[in-house]
Amino acid sequence: MRSFVVSALREPPFIGVRHGDTESVARESTGWAQDLGLISNGQRLRRADAAGLAGRACPYVPRERLRLLADLISWLFVMDDACDEDGLGDQPARLAPTVAALLDVLDRQGAPGPVPPGAAGTLALGLADLCQRIRGHRRPAALLRFVAGMRDYLLALLWEAANREHERVPPVDEYVQMRRYTGAVYPSLTLTDLVIDGFPSAVRRADPDWAALETLAADLICWCNDVFSYRKEHHGGPDAHNLITVLARETGDESTALRVATDRFNERLGAYLAAETDLLAAHGDAVRPALDTRRNWIRATYDWSRAAARYA
């Protein structure tokens, strides 16, 4: 089943490159998570290969900037595993105190100083460290956009928890909308723009054509992840938060849902390529670094998903 779906996906026509320091950054990022107490051992995080994803998304940045992105992805994997596998996200009432404590961290916007103790525990320490390091880049627009994106991500996790509590499979359109936020795509793209010094200007980010391209990129990243993770998530019972699952509920047939999911991905990829061409024609080379970021993330997700033991 998985081999059929993967072979039916159109391979993103972008060059895939991996940062030369990926392996050493992987060890450092796992050590960062252990030192903070985010994890007790590195086994699950090593299987997730956060640095492998970061190294493909940012193949040419200085090593310390790659570390920042790898640490963010590590933090997101720890948070997602706590919600999806360890029961934190089974009910909104269980998750809400953690979300509130993490929102408190975001409200401080990377201000120096100790993190107040709260329900989020070491997750708050890790998030505060990330925000403080982002503040150190002295790009306030990027910091504010990152904080806003992380806030959307946390609130979207409560939506997932409500669905789990009521055993609800959301409609396809609702799922597609919310998946862009539960996947933490926007804060990840923002941080990547920051570390490559390619953060788009406010004028360009307010362009409706840019917003449309950003949405296309988010869908491609999240749907690719859904296709590759479906077998693992389906093994323990259908997971409501997967594109194939919600399509199967709508079509009534898993095989049809698999084909529709791949068709959606392939159509979205074509639309992305067209939107990219239009933006380059309208804005020229000024937007090329940001477009390269989104290309790298789409290709990185595809290559990383094929290799990651996380979905084995």
PDB file of N, CA and C in Angstrom, residues 190-288:
ATOM      1  N   THR A 190       9.571  30.479   8.722  1.00  0.00           N
ATOM      2  CA  THR A 190      10.066  31.769   9.216  1.00  0.00           C
ATOM      3  C   THR A 190      11.477  31.647   9.757  1.00  0.00           C
ATOM      4  N   LEU A 191      11.716  30.621  10.552  1.00  0.00           N
ATOM      5  CA  LEU A 191      13.053  30.440  11.118  1.00  0.00           C
ATOM      6  C   LEU A 191      14.066  30.141  10.020  1.00  0.00           C
ATOM      7  N   THR A 192      13.665  29.374   9.020  1.00  0.00           N
ATOM      8  CA  THR A 192      14.574  29.076   7.917  1.00  0.00           C
ATOM      9  C   THR A 192      14.893  30.337   7.125  1.00  0.00           C
ATOM     10  N   ASP A 193      13.890  31.166   6.861  1.00  0.00           N
ATOM     11  CA  ASP A 193      14.147  32.457   6.213  1.00  0.00           C
ATOM     12  C   ASP A 193      15.155  33.277   7.021  1.00  0.00           C
ATOM     13  N   LEU A 194      15.020  33.243   8.329  1.00  0.00           N
ATOM     14  CA  LEU A 194      15.908  34.015   9.187  1.00  0.00           C
ATOM     15  C   LEU A 194      17.349  33.521   9.089  1.00  0.00           C
ATOM     16  N   VAL A 195      17.552  32.219   9.168  1.00  0.00           N
ATOM     17  CA  VAL A 195      18.921  31.710   9.231  1.00  0.00           C
ATOM     18  C   VAL A 195      19.636  31.798   7.885  1.00  0.00           C
ATOM     19  N   ILE A 196      18.884  31.926   6.776  1.00  0.00           N
ATOM     20  CA  ILE A 196      19.547  32.115   5.489  1.00  0.00           C
ATOM     21  C   ILE A 196      19.592  33.596   5.090  1.00  0.00           C
ATOM     22  N   ASP A 197      19.165  34.487   5.999  1.00  0.00           N
ATOM     23  CA  ASP A 197      19.091  35.928   5.705  1.00  0.00           C
ATOM     24  C   ASP A 197      18.204  36.195   4.495  1.00  0.00           C
ATOM     25  N   GLY A 198      17.099  35.457   4.404  1.00  0.00           N
ATOM     26  CA  GLY A 198      16.204  35.627   3.267  1.00  0.00           C
ATOM     27  C   GLY A 198      14.798  35.991   3.676  1.00  0.00           C
ATOM     28  N   PHE A 199      14.629  36.622   4.843  1.00  0.00           N
ATOM     29  CA  PHE A 199      13.287  36.919   5.340  1.00  0.00           C
ATOM     30  C   PHE A 199      12.617  37.940   4.422  1.00  0.00           C
ATOM     31  N   PRO A 200      11.437  37.612   3.854  1.00  0.00           N
ATOM     32  CA  PRO A 200      10.783  38.533   2.913  1.00  0.00           C
ATOM     33  C   PRO A 200      10.326  39.809   3.611  1.00  0.00           C
ATOM     34  N   SER A 201      10.294  40.900   2.864  1.00  0.00           N
ATOM     35  CA  SER A 201       9.822  42.162   3.420  1.00  0.00           C
ATOM     36  C   SER A 201       8.327  42.086   3.709  1.00  0.00           C
ATOM     37  N   ALA A 202       7.868  43.001   4.577  1.00  0.00           N
ATOM     38  CA  ALA A 202       6.441  43.031   4.924  1.00  0.00           C
ATOM     39  C   ALA A 202       5.589  43.291   3.694  1.00  0.00           C
ATOM     40  N   VAL A 203       6.079  44.113   2.773  1.00  0.00           N
ATOM     41  CA  VAL A 203       5.319  44.413   1.553  1.00  0.00           C
ATOM     42  C   VAL A 203       5.108  43.149   0.736  1.00  0.00           C
ATOM     43  N   ARG A 204       6.150  42.353   0.600  1.00  0.00           N
ATOM     44  CA  ARG A 204       6.011  41.127  -0.192  1.00  0.00           C
ATOM     45  C   ARG A 204       5.167  40.094   0.545  1.00  0.00           C
ATOM     46  N   ARG A 205       5.315  39.997   1.850  1.00  0.00           N
ATOM     47  CA  ARG A 205       4.528  39.006   2.598  1.00  0.00           C
ATOM     48  C   ARG A 205       3.044  39.358   2.592  1.00  0.00           C
ATOM     49  N   ALA A 206       2.720  40.648   2.397  1.00  0.00           N
ATOM     50  CA  ALA A 206       1.316  41.064   2.335  1.00  0.00           C
ATOM     51  C   ALA A 206       0.721  40.902   0.939  1.00  0.00           C
ATOM     52  N   ASP A 207       1.536  40.544  -0.037  1.00  0.00           N
ATOM     53  CA  ASP A 207       1.059  40.322  -1.397  1.00  0.00           C
ATOM     54  C   ASP A 207       0.188  39.063  -1.411  1.00  0.00           C
ATOM     55  N   PRO A 208      -1.060  39.149  -1.877  1.00  0.00           N
ATOM     56  CA  PRO A 208      -1.917  37.952  -1.914  1.00  0.00           C
ATOM     57  C   PRO A 208      -1.294  36.801  -2.687  1.00  0.00           C
ATOM     58  N   ASP A 209      -0.507  37.097  -3.730  1.00  0.00           N
ATOM     59  CA  ASP A 209       0.135  36.030  -4.490  1.00  0.00           C
ATOM     60  C   ASP A 209       1.185  35.310  -3.649  1.00  0.00           C
ATOM     61  N   TRP A 210       1.869  36.076  -2.790  1.00  0.00           N
ATOM     62  CA  TRP A 210       2.836  35.438  -1.895  1.00  0.00           C
ATOM     63  C   TRP A 210       2.106  34.557  -0.872  1.00  0.00           C
ATOM     64  N   ALA A 211       1.025  35.061  -0.327  1.00  0.00           N
ATOM     65  CA  ALA A 211       0.251  34.270   0.636  1.00  0.00           C
ATOM     66  C   ALA A 211      -0.259  32.978  -0.003  1.00  0.00           C
ATOM     67  N   ALA A 212      -0.665  33.053  -1.265  1.00  0.00           N
ATOM     68  CA  ALA A 212      -1.145  31.854  -1.958  1.00  0.00           C
ATOM     69  C   ALA A 212      -0.023  30.840  -2.130  1.00  0.00           C
ATOM     70  N   LEU A 213       1.169  31.314  -2.489  1.00  0.00           N
ATOM     71  CA  LEU A 213       2.299  30.400  -2.631  1.00  0.00           C
ATOM     72  C   LEU A 213       2.671  29.774  -1.288  1.00  0.00           C
ATOM     73  N   GLU A 214       2.622  30.565  -0.231  1.00  0.00           N
ATOM     74  CA  GLU A 214       2.932  30.050   1.101  1.00  0.00           C
ATOM     75  C   GLU A 214       1.953  28.933   1.492  1.00  0.00           C
ATOM     76  N   THR A 215       0.691  29.110   1.154  1.00  0.00           N
ATOM     77  CA  THR A 215      -0.309  28.091   1.444  1.00  0.00           C
ATOM     78  C   THR A 215      -0.041  26.817   0.640  1.00  0.00           C
ATOM     79  N   LEU A 216       0.318  26.974  -0.624  1.00  0.00           N
ATOM     80  CA  LEU A 216       0.648  25.816  -1.453  1.00  0.00           C
ATOM     81  C   LEU A 216       1.835  25.050  -0.885  1.00  0.00           C
ATOM     82  N   ALA A 217       2.859  25.781  -0.457  1.00  0.00           N
ATOM     83  CA  ALA A 217       4.038  25.126   0.113  1.00  0.00           C
ATOM     84  C   ALA A 217       3.668  24.366   1.389  1.00  0.00           C
ATOM     85  N   ALA A 218       2.853  24.987   2.237  1.00  0.00           N
ATOM     86  CA  ALA A 218       2.440  24.331   3.484  1.00  0.00           C
ATOM     87  C   ALA A 218       1.669  23.051   3.195  1.00  0.00           C
ATOM     88  N   ASP A 219       0.766  23.098   2.219  1.00  0.00           N
ATOM     89  CA  ASP A 219       0.003  21.899   1.873  1.00  0.00           C
ATOM     90  C   ASP A 219       0.921  20.787   1.372  1.00  0.00           C
ATOM     91  N   LEU A 220       1.860  21.111   0.517  1.00  0.00           N
ATOM     92  CA  LEU A 220       2.763  20.098  -0.024  1.00  0.00           C
ATOM     93  C   LEU A 220       3.595  19.453   1.082  1.00  0.00           C
ATOM     94  N   ILE A 221       4.096  20.264   1.988  1.00  0.00           N
ATOM     95  CA  ILE A 221       4.910  19.740   3.087  1.00  0.00           C
ATOM     96  C   ILE A 221       4.077  18.823   3.971  1.00  0.00           C
ATOM     97  N   CYS A 222       2.871  19.269   4.331  1.00  0.00           N
ATOM     98  CA  CYS A 222       2.040  18.489   5.260  1.00  0.00           C
ATOM     99  C   CYS A 222       1.464  17.244   4.601  1.00  0.00           C
ATOM    100  N   TRP A 223       1.026  17.358   3.354  1.00  0.00           N
ATOM    101  CA  TRP A 223       0.428  16.194   2.693  1.00  0.00           C
ATOM    102  C   TRP A 223       1.474  15.132   2.403  1.00  0.00           C
ATOM    103  N   CYS A 224       2.671  15.547   2.046  1.00  0.00           N
ATOM    104  CA  CYS A 224       3.755  14.577   1.858  1.00  0.00           C
ATOM    105  C   CYS A 224       3.991  13.820   3.163  1.00  0.00           C
ATOM    106  N   ASN A 225       4.032  14.542   4.258  1.00  0.00           N
ATOM    107  CA  ASN A 225       4.202  13.914   5.563  1.00  0.00           C
ATOM    108  C   ASN A 225       3.067  12.944   5.857  1.00  0.00           C
ATOM    109  N   ASP A 226       1.846  13.320   5.520  1.00  0.00           N
ATOM    110  CA  ASP A 226       0.688  12.453   5.772  1.00  0.00           C
ATOM    111  C   ASP A 226       0.783  11.148   4.993  1.00  0.00           C
ATOM    112  N   VAL A 227       1.172  11.243   3.740  1.00  0.00           N
ATOM    113  CA  VAL A 227       1.250  10.043   2.906  1.00  0.00           C
ATOM    114  C   VAL A 227       2.285   9.068   3.466  1.00  0.00           C
ATOM    115  N   PHE A 228       3.441   9.576   3.835  1.00  0.00           N
ATOM    116  CA  PHE A 228       4.500   8.699   4.323  1.00  0.00           C
ATOM    117  C   PHE A 228       4.210   8.168   5.728  1.00  0.00           C
ATOM    118  N   SER A 229       3.481   8.932   6.537  1.00  0.00           N
ATOM    119  CA  SER A 229       3.237   8.505   7.917  1.00  0.00           C
ATOM    120  C   SER A 229       1.964   7.682   8.059  1.00  0.00           C
ATOM    121  N   TYR A 230       1.175   7.573   6.997  1.00  0.00           N
ATOM    122  CA  TYR A 230      -0.146   6.951   7.109  1.00  0.00           C
ATOM    123  C   TYR A 230      -0.072   5.519   7.616  1.00  0.00           C
ATOM    124  N   ARG A 231       0.838   4.728   7.097  1.00  0.00           N
ATOM    125  CA  ARG A 231       0.893   3.324   7.496  1.00  0.00           C
ATOM    126  C   ARG A 231       1.150   3.186   8.988  1.00  0.00           C
ATOM    127  N   LYS A 232       2.090   3.971   9.511  1.00  0.00           N
ATOM    128  CA  LYS A 232       2.391   3.886  10.939  1.00  0.00           C
ATOM    129  C   LYS A 232       1.191   4.344  11.772  1.00  0.00           C
ATOM    130  N   GLU A 233       0.590   5.464  11.389  1.00  0.00           N
ATOM    131  CA  GLU A 233      -0.528   6.006  12.155  1.00  0.00           C
ATOM    132  C   GLU A 233      -1.752   5.102  12.064  1.00  0.00           C
ATOM    133  N   HIS A 234      -1.945   4.447  10.924  1.00  0.00           N
ATOM    134  CA  HIS A 234      -3.114   3.592  10.720  1.00  0.00           C
ATOM    135  C   HIS A 234      -2.972   2.252  11.430  1.00  0.00           C
ATOM    136  N   HIS A 235      -1.730   1.886  11.742  1.00  0.00           N
ATOM    137  CA  HIS A 235      -1.475   0.569  12.326  1.00  0.00           C
ATOM    138  C   HIS A 235      -2.216   0.383  13.656  1.00  0.00           C
ATOM    139  N   GLY A 236      -2.243   1.428  14.483  1.00  0.00           N
ATOM    140  CA  GLY A 236      -2.906   1.334  15.781  1.00  0.00           C
ATOM    141  C   GLY A 236      -4.361   1.758  15.750  1.00  0.00           C
ATOM    142  N   GLY A 237      -4.938   1.863  14.557  1.00  0.00           N
ATOM    143  CA  GLY A 237      -6.307   2.357  14.409  1.00  0.00           C
ATOM    144  C   GLY A 237      -6.263   3.646  13.616  1.00  0.00           C
ATOM    145  N   PRO A 238      -7.276   3.932  12.800  1.00  0.00           N
ATOM    146  CA  PRO A 238      -7.249   5.122  11.948  1.00  0.00           C
ATOM    147  C   PRO A 238      -7.030   6.399  12.762  1.00  0.00           C
ATOM    148  N   ASP A 239      -6.067   7.200  12.339  1.00  0.00           N
ATOM    149  CA  ASP A 239      -5.816   8.482  12.994  1.00  0.00           C
ATOM    150  C   ASP A 239      -6.601   9.558  12.264  1.00  0.00           C
ATOM    151  N   ALA A 240      -7.365  10.324  13.018  1.00  0.00           N
ATOM    152  CA  ALA A 240      -8.238  11.316  12.396  1.00  0.00           C
ATOM    153  C   ALA A 240      -7.466  12.429  11.715  1.00  0.00           C
ATOM    154  N   HIS A 241      -6.199  12.602  12.073  1.00  0.00           N
ATOM    155  CA  HIS A 241      -5.435  13.745  11.598  1.00  0.00           C
ATOM    156  C   HIS A 241      -4.424  13.321  10.543  1.00  0.00           C
ATOM    157  N   ASN A 242      -4.982  12.829   9.440  1.00  0.00           N
ATOM    158  CA  ASN A 242      -4.187  12.440   8.292  1.00  0.00           C
ATOM    159  C   ASN A 242      -5.063  12.643   7.051  1.00  0.00           C
ATOM    160  N   LEU A 243      -4.472  13.180   6.006  1.00  0.00           N
ATOM    161  CA  LEU A 243      -5.247  13.474   4.805  1.00  0.00           C
ATOM    162  C   LEU A 243      -5.942  12.232   4.261  1.00  0.00           C
ATOM    163  N   ILE A 244      -5.255  11.090   4.273  1.00  0.00           N
ATOM    164  CA  ILE A 244      -5.849   9.866   3.727  1.00  0.00           C
ATOM    165  C   ILE A 244      -7.046   9.423   4.566  1.00  0.00           C
ATOM    166  N   THR A 245      -6.947   9.576   5.884  1.00  0.00           N
ATOM    167  CA  THR A 245      -8.052   9.190   6.764  1.00  0.00           C
ATOM    168  C   THR A 245      -9.297  10.025   6.498  1.00  0.00           C
ATOM    169  N   VAL A 246      -9.131  11.339   6.390  1.00  0.00           N
ATOM    170  CA  VAL A 246     -10.314  12.179   6.178  1.00  0.00           C
ATOM    171  C   VAL A 246     -10.885  11.977   4.780  1.00  0.00           C
ATOM    172  N   LEU A 247     -10.025  11.692   3.804  1.00  0.00           N
ATOM    173  CA  LEU A 247     -10.531  11.388   2.465  1.00  0.00           C
ATOM    174  C   LEU A 247     -11.270  10.052   2.445  1.00  0.00           C
ATOM    175  N   ALA A 248     -10.761   9.076   3.207  1.00  0.00           N
ATOM    176  CA  ALA A 248     -11.434   7.777   3.276  1.00  0.00           C
ATOM    177  C   ALA A 248     -12.813   7.913   3.898  1.00  0.00           C
ATOM    178  N   ARG A 249     -12.951   8.782   4.898  1.00  0.00           N
ATOM    179  CA  ARG A 249     -14.261   9.014   5.496  1.00  0.00           C
ATOM    180  C   ARG A 249     -15.218   9.629   4.463  1.00  0.00           C
ATOM    181  N   GLU A 250     -14.688  10.491   3.619  1.00  0.00           N
ATOM    182  CA  GLU A 250     -15.536  11.155   2.618  1.00  0.00           C
ATOM    183  C   GLU A 250     -15.882  10.236   1.467  1.00  0.00           C
ATOM    184  N   THR A 251     -14.912   9.439   0.991  1.00  0.00           N
ATOM    185  CA  THR A 251     -15.141   8.585  -0.177  1.00  0.00           C
ATOM    186  C   THR A 251     -15.704   7.224   0.193  1.00  0.00           C
ATOM    187  N   GLY A 252     -15.483   6.807   1.451  1.00  0.00           N
ATOM    188  CA  GLY A 252     -15.944   5.501   1.889  1.00  0.00           C
ATOM    189  C   GLY A 252     -15.049   4.352   1.488  1.00  0.00           C
ATOM    190  N   ASP A 253     -13.866   4.670   0.937  1.00  0.00           N
ATOM    191  CA  ASP A 253     -12.997   3.603   0.444  1.00  0.00           C
ATOM    192  C   ASP A 253     -11.537   4.030   0.597  1.00  0.00           C
ATOM    193  N   GLU A 254     -10.750   3.188   1.252  1.00  0.00           N
ATOM    194  CA  GLU A 254      -9.350   3.536   1.493  1.00  0.00           C
ATOM    195  C   GLU A 254      -8.558   3.627   0.199  1.00  0.00           C
ATOM    196  N   SER A 255      -8.751   2.689  -0.718  1.00  0.00           N
ATOM    197  CA  SER A 255      -7.999   2.701  -1.976  1.00  0.00           C
ATOM    198  C   SER A 255      -8.266   3.985  -2.757  1.00  0.00           C
ATOM    199  N   THR A 256      -9.526   4.403  -2.789  1.00  0.00           N
ATOM    200  CA  THR A 256      -9.859   5.662  -3.459  1.00  0.00           C
ATOM    201  C   THR A 256      -9.200   6.835  -2.757  1.00  0.00           C
ATOM    202  N   ALA A 257      -9.200   6.815  -1.428  1.00  0.00           N
ATOM    203  CA  ALA A 257      -8.584   7.893  -0.666  1.00  0.00           C
ATOM    204  C   ALA A 257      -7.085   7.996  -0.947  1.00  0.00           C
ATOM    205  N   LEU A 258      -6.419   6.858  -1.071  1.00  0.00           N
ATOM    206  CA  LEU A 258      -4.993   6.855  -1.378  1.00  0.00           C
ATOM    207  C   LEU A 258      -4.730   7.534  -2.719  1.00  0.00           C
ATOM    208  N   ARG A 259      -5.540   7.204  -3.704  1.00  0.00           N
ATOM    209  CA  ARG A 259      -5.351   7.792  -5.032  1.00  0.00           C
ATOM    210  C   ARG A 259      -5.687   9.285  -5.031  1.00  0.00           C
ATOM    211  N   VAL A 260      -6.746   9.650  -4.323  1.00  0.00           N
ATOM    212  CA  VAL A 260      -7.131  11.059  -4.270  1.00  0.00           C
ATOM    213  C   VAL A 260      -6.046  11.874  -3.562  1.00  0.00           C
ATOM    214  N   ALA A 261      -5.459  11.320  -2.514  1.00  0.00           N
ATOM    215  CA  ALA A 261      -4.399  12.035  -1.785  1.00  0.00           C
ATOM    216  C   ALA A 261      -3.207  12.297  -2.690  1.00  0.00           C
ATOM    217  N   THR A 262      -2.782  11.288  -3.445  1.00  0.00           N
ATOM    218  CA  THR A 262      -1.643  11.489  -4.341  1.00  0.00           C
ATOM    219  C   THR A 262      -2.001  12.455  -5.469  1.00  0.00           C
ATOM    220  N   ASP A 263      -3.225  12.359  -5.976  1.00  0.00           N
ATOM    221  CA  ASP A 263      -3.648  13.292  -7.032  1.00  0.00           C
ATOM    222  C   ASP A 263      -3.648  14.732  -6.507  1.00  0.00           C
ATOM    223  N   ARG A 264      -4.114  14.911  -5.280  1.00  0.00           N
ATOM    224  CA  ARG A 264      -4.120  16.250  -4.686  1.00  0.00           C
ATOM    225  C   ARG A 264      -2.693  16.793  -4.561  1.00  0.00           C
ATOM    226  N   PHE A 265      -1.782  15.951  -4.084  1.00  0.00           N
ATOM    227  CA  PHE A 265      -0.387  16.379  -3.946  1.00  0.00           C
ATOM    228  C   PHE A 265       0.186  16.770  -5.308  1.00  0.00           C
ATOM    229  N   ASN A 266      -0.019  15.936  -6.308  1.00  0.00           N
ATOM    230  CA  ASN A 266       0.555  16.198  -7.625  1.00  0.00           C
ATOM    231  C   ASN A 266      -0.021  17.466  -8.251  1.00  0.00           C
ATOM    232  N   GLU A 267      -1.330  17.672  -8.062  1.00  0.00           N
ATOM    233  CA  GLU A 267      -1.955  18.896  -8.585  1.00  0.00           C
ATOM    234  C   GLU A 267      -1.414  20.125  -7.862  1.00  0.00           C
ATOM    235  N   ARG A 268      -1.248  20.015  -6.538  1.00  0.00           N
ATOM    236  CA  ARG A 268      -0.729  21.134  -5.751  1.00  0.00           C
ATOM    237  C   ARG A 268       0.698  21.471  -6.168  1.00  0.00           C
ATOM    238  N   LEU A 269       1.488  20.447  -6.478  1.00  0.00           N
ATOM    239  CA  LEU A 269       2.864  20.702  -6.891  1.00  0.00           C
ATOM    240  C   LEU A 269       2.893  21.481  -8.209  1.00  0.00           C
ATOM    241  N   GLY A 270       2.035  21.111  -9.143  1.00  0.00           N
ATOM    242  CA  GLY A 270       1.949  21.866 -10.385  1.00  0.00           C
ATOM    243  C   GLY A 270       1.534  23.310 -10.154  1.00  0.00           C
ATOM    244  N   ALA A 271       0.564  23.512  -9.256  1.00  0.00           N
ATOM    245  CA  ALA A 271       0.112  24.864  -8.939  1.00  0.00           C
ATOM    246  C   ALA A 271       1.228  25.668  -8.272  1.00  0.00           C
ATOM    247  N   TYR A 272       2.016  25.003  -7.417  1.00  0.00           N
ATOM    248  CA  TYR A 272       3.127  25.695  -6.761  1.00  0.00           C
ATOM    249  C   TYR A 272       4.148  26.167  -7.790  1.00  0.00           C
ATOM    250  N   LEU A 273       4.507  25.322  -8.724  1.00  0.00           N
ATOM    251  CA  LEU A 273       5.501  25.686  -9.732  1.00  0.00           C
ATOM    252  C   LEU A 273       5.025  26.880 -10.553  1.00  0.00           C
ATOM    253  N   ALA A 274       3.732  26.906 -10.886  1.00  0.00           N
ATOM    254  CA  ALA A 274       3.185  28.036 -11.634  1.00  0.00           C
ATOM    255  C   ALA A 274       3.208  29.313 -10.800  1.00  0.00           C
ATOM    256  N   ALA A 275       2.841  29.207  -9.519  1.00  0.00           N
ATOM    257  CA  ALA A 275       2.838  30.382  -8.642  1.00  0.00           C
ATOM    258  C   ALA A 275       4.245  30.924  -8.440  1.00  0.00           C
ATOM    259  N   GLU A 276       5.200  30.042  -8.333  1.00  0.00           N
ATOM    260  CA  GLU A 276       6.592  30.461  -8.183  1.00  0.00           C
ATOM    261  C   GLU A 276       7.066  31.248  -9.406  1.00  0.00           C
ATOM    262  N   THR A 277       6.730  30.759 -10.587  1.00  0.00           N
ATOM    263  CA  THR A 277       7.103  31.449 -11.824  1.00  0.00           C
ATOM    264  C   THR A 277       6.498  32.851 -11.869  1.00  0.00           C
ATOM    265  N   ASP A 278       5.247  32.963 -11.455  1.00  0.00           N
ATOM    266  CA  ASP A 278       4.575  34.268 -11.466  1.00  0.00           C
ATOM    267  C   ASP A 278       5.222  35.231 -10.480  1.00  0.00           C
ATOM    268  N   LEU A 279       5.591  34.745  -9.301  1.00  0.00           N
ATOM    269  CA  LEU A 279       6.209  35.629  -8.312  1.00  0.00           C
ATOM    270  C   LEU A 279       7.581  36.105  -8.759  1.00  0.00           C
ATOM    271  N   LEU A 280       8.354  35.226  -9.368  1.00  0.00           N
ATOM    272  CA  LEU A 280       9.660  35.640  -9.883  1.00  0.00           C
ATOM    273  C   LEU A 280       9.507  36.690 -10.979  1.00  0.00           C
ATOM    274  N   ALA A 281       8.500  36.536 -11.814  1.00  0.00           N
ATOM    275  CA  ALA A 281       8.269  37.518 -12.860  1.00  0.00           C
ATOM    276  C   ALA A 281       7.856  38.868 -12.281  1.00  0.00           C
ATOM    277  N   ALA A 282       7.096  38.846 -11.194  1.00  0.00           N
ATOM    278  CA  ALA A 282       6.599  40.089 -10.598  1.00  0.00           C
ATOM    279  C   ALA A 282       7.626  40.772  -9.714  1.00  0.00           C
ATOM    280  N   HIS A 283       8.425  40.001  -8.973  1.00  0.00           N
ATOM    281  CA  HIS A 283       9.321  40.583  -7.965  1.00  0.00           C
ATOM    282  C   HIS A 283      10.799  40.402  -8.265  1.00  0.00           C
ATOM    283  N   GLY A 284      11.149  39.552  -9.194  1.00  0.00           N
ATOM    284  CA  GLY A 284      12.549  39.374  -9.562  1.00  0.00           C
ATOM    285  C   GLY A 284      13.355  38.629  -8.512  1.00  0.00           C
ATOM    286  N   ASP A 285      14.660  38.811  -8.555  1.00  0.00           N
ATOM    287  CA  ASP A 285      15.568  38.059  -7.688  1.00  0.00           C
ATOM    288  C   ASP A 285      15.419  38.385  -6.206  1.00  0.00           C
ATOM    289  N   ALA A 286      14.705  39.456  -5.870  1.00  0.00           N
ATOM    290  CA  ALA A 286      14.537  39.816  -4.463  1.00  0.00           C
ATOM    291  C   ALA A 286      13.834  38.716  -3.670  1.00  0.00           C
ATOM    292  N   VAL A 287      12.992  37.935  -4.335  1.00  0.00           N
ATOM    293  CA  VAL A 287      12.259  36.882  -3.629  1.00  0.00           C
ATOM    294  C   VAL A 287      12.913  35.507  -3.783  1.00  0.00           C
ATOM    295  N   ARG A 288      14.002  35.445  -4.529  1.00  0.00           N
ATOM    296  CA  ARG A 288      14.595  34.133  -4.799  1.00  0.00           C
ATOM    297  C   ARG A 288      15.065  33.419  -3.534  1.00  0.00           C
TER     298      ARG A 288
END
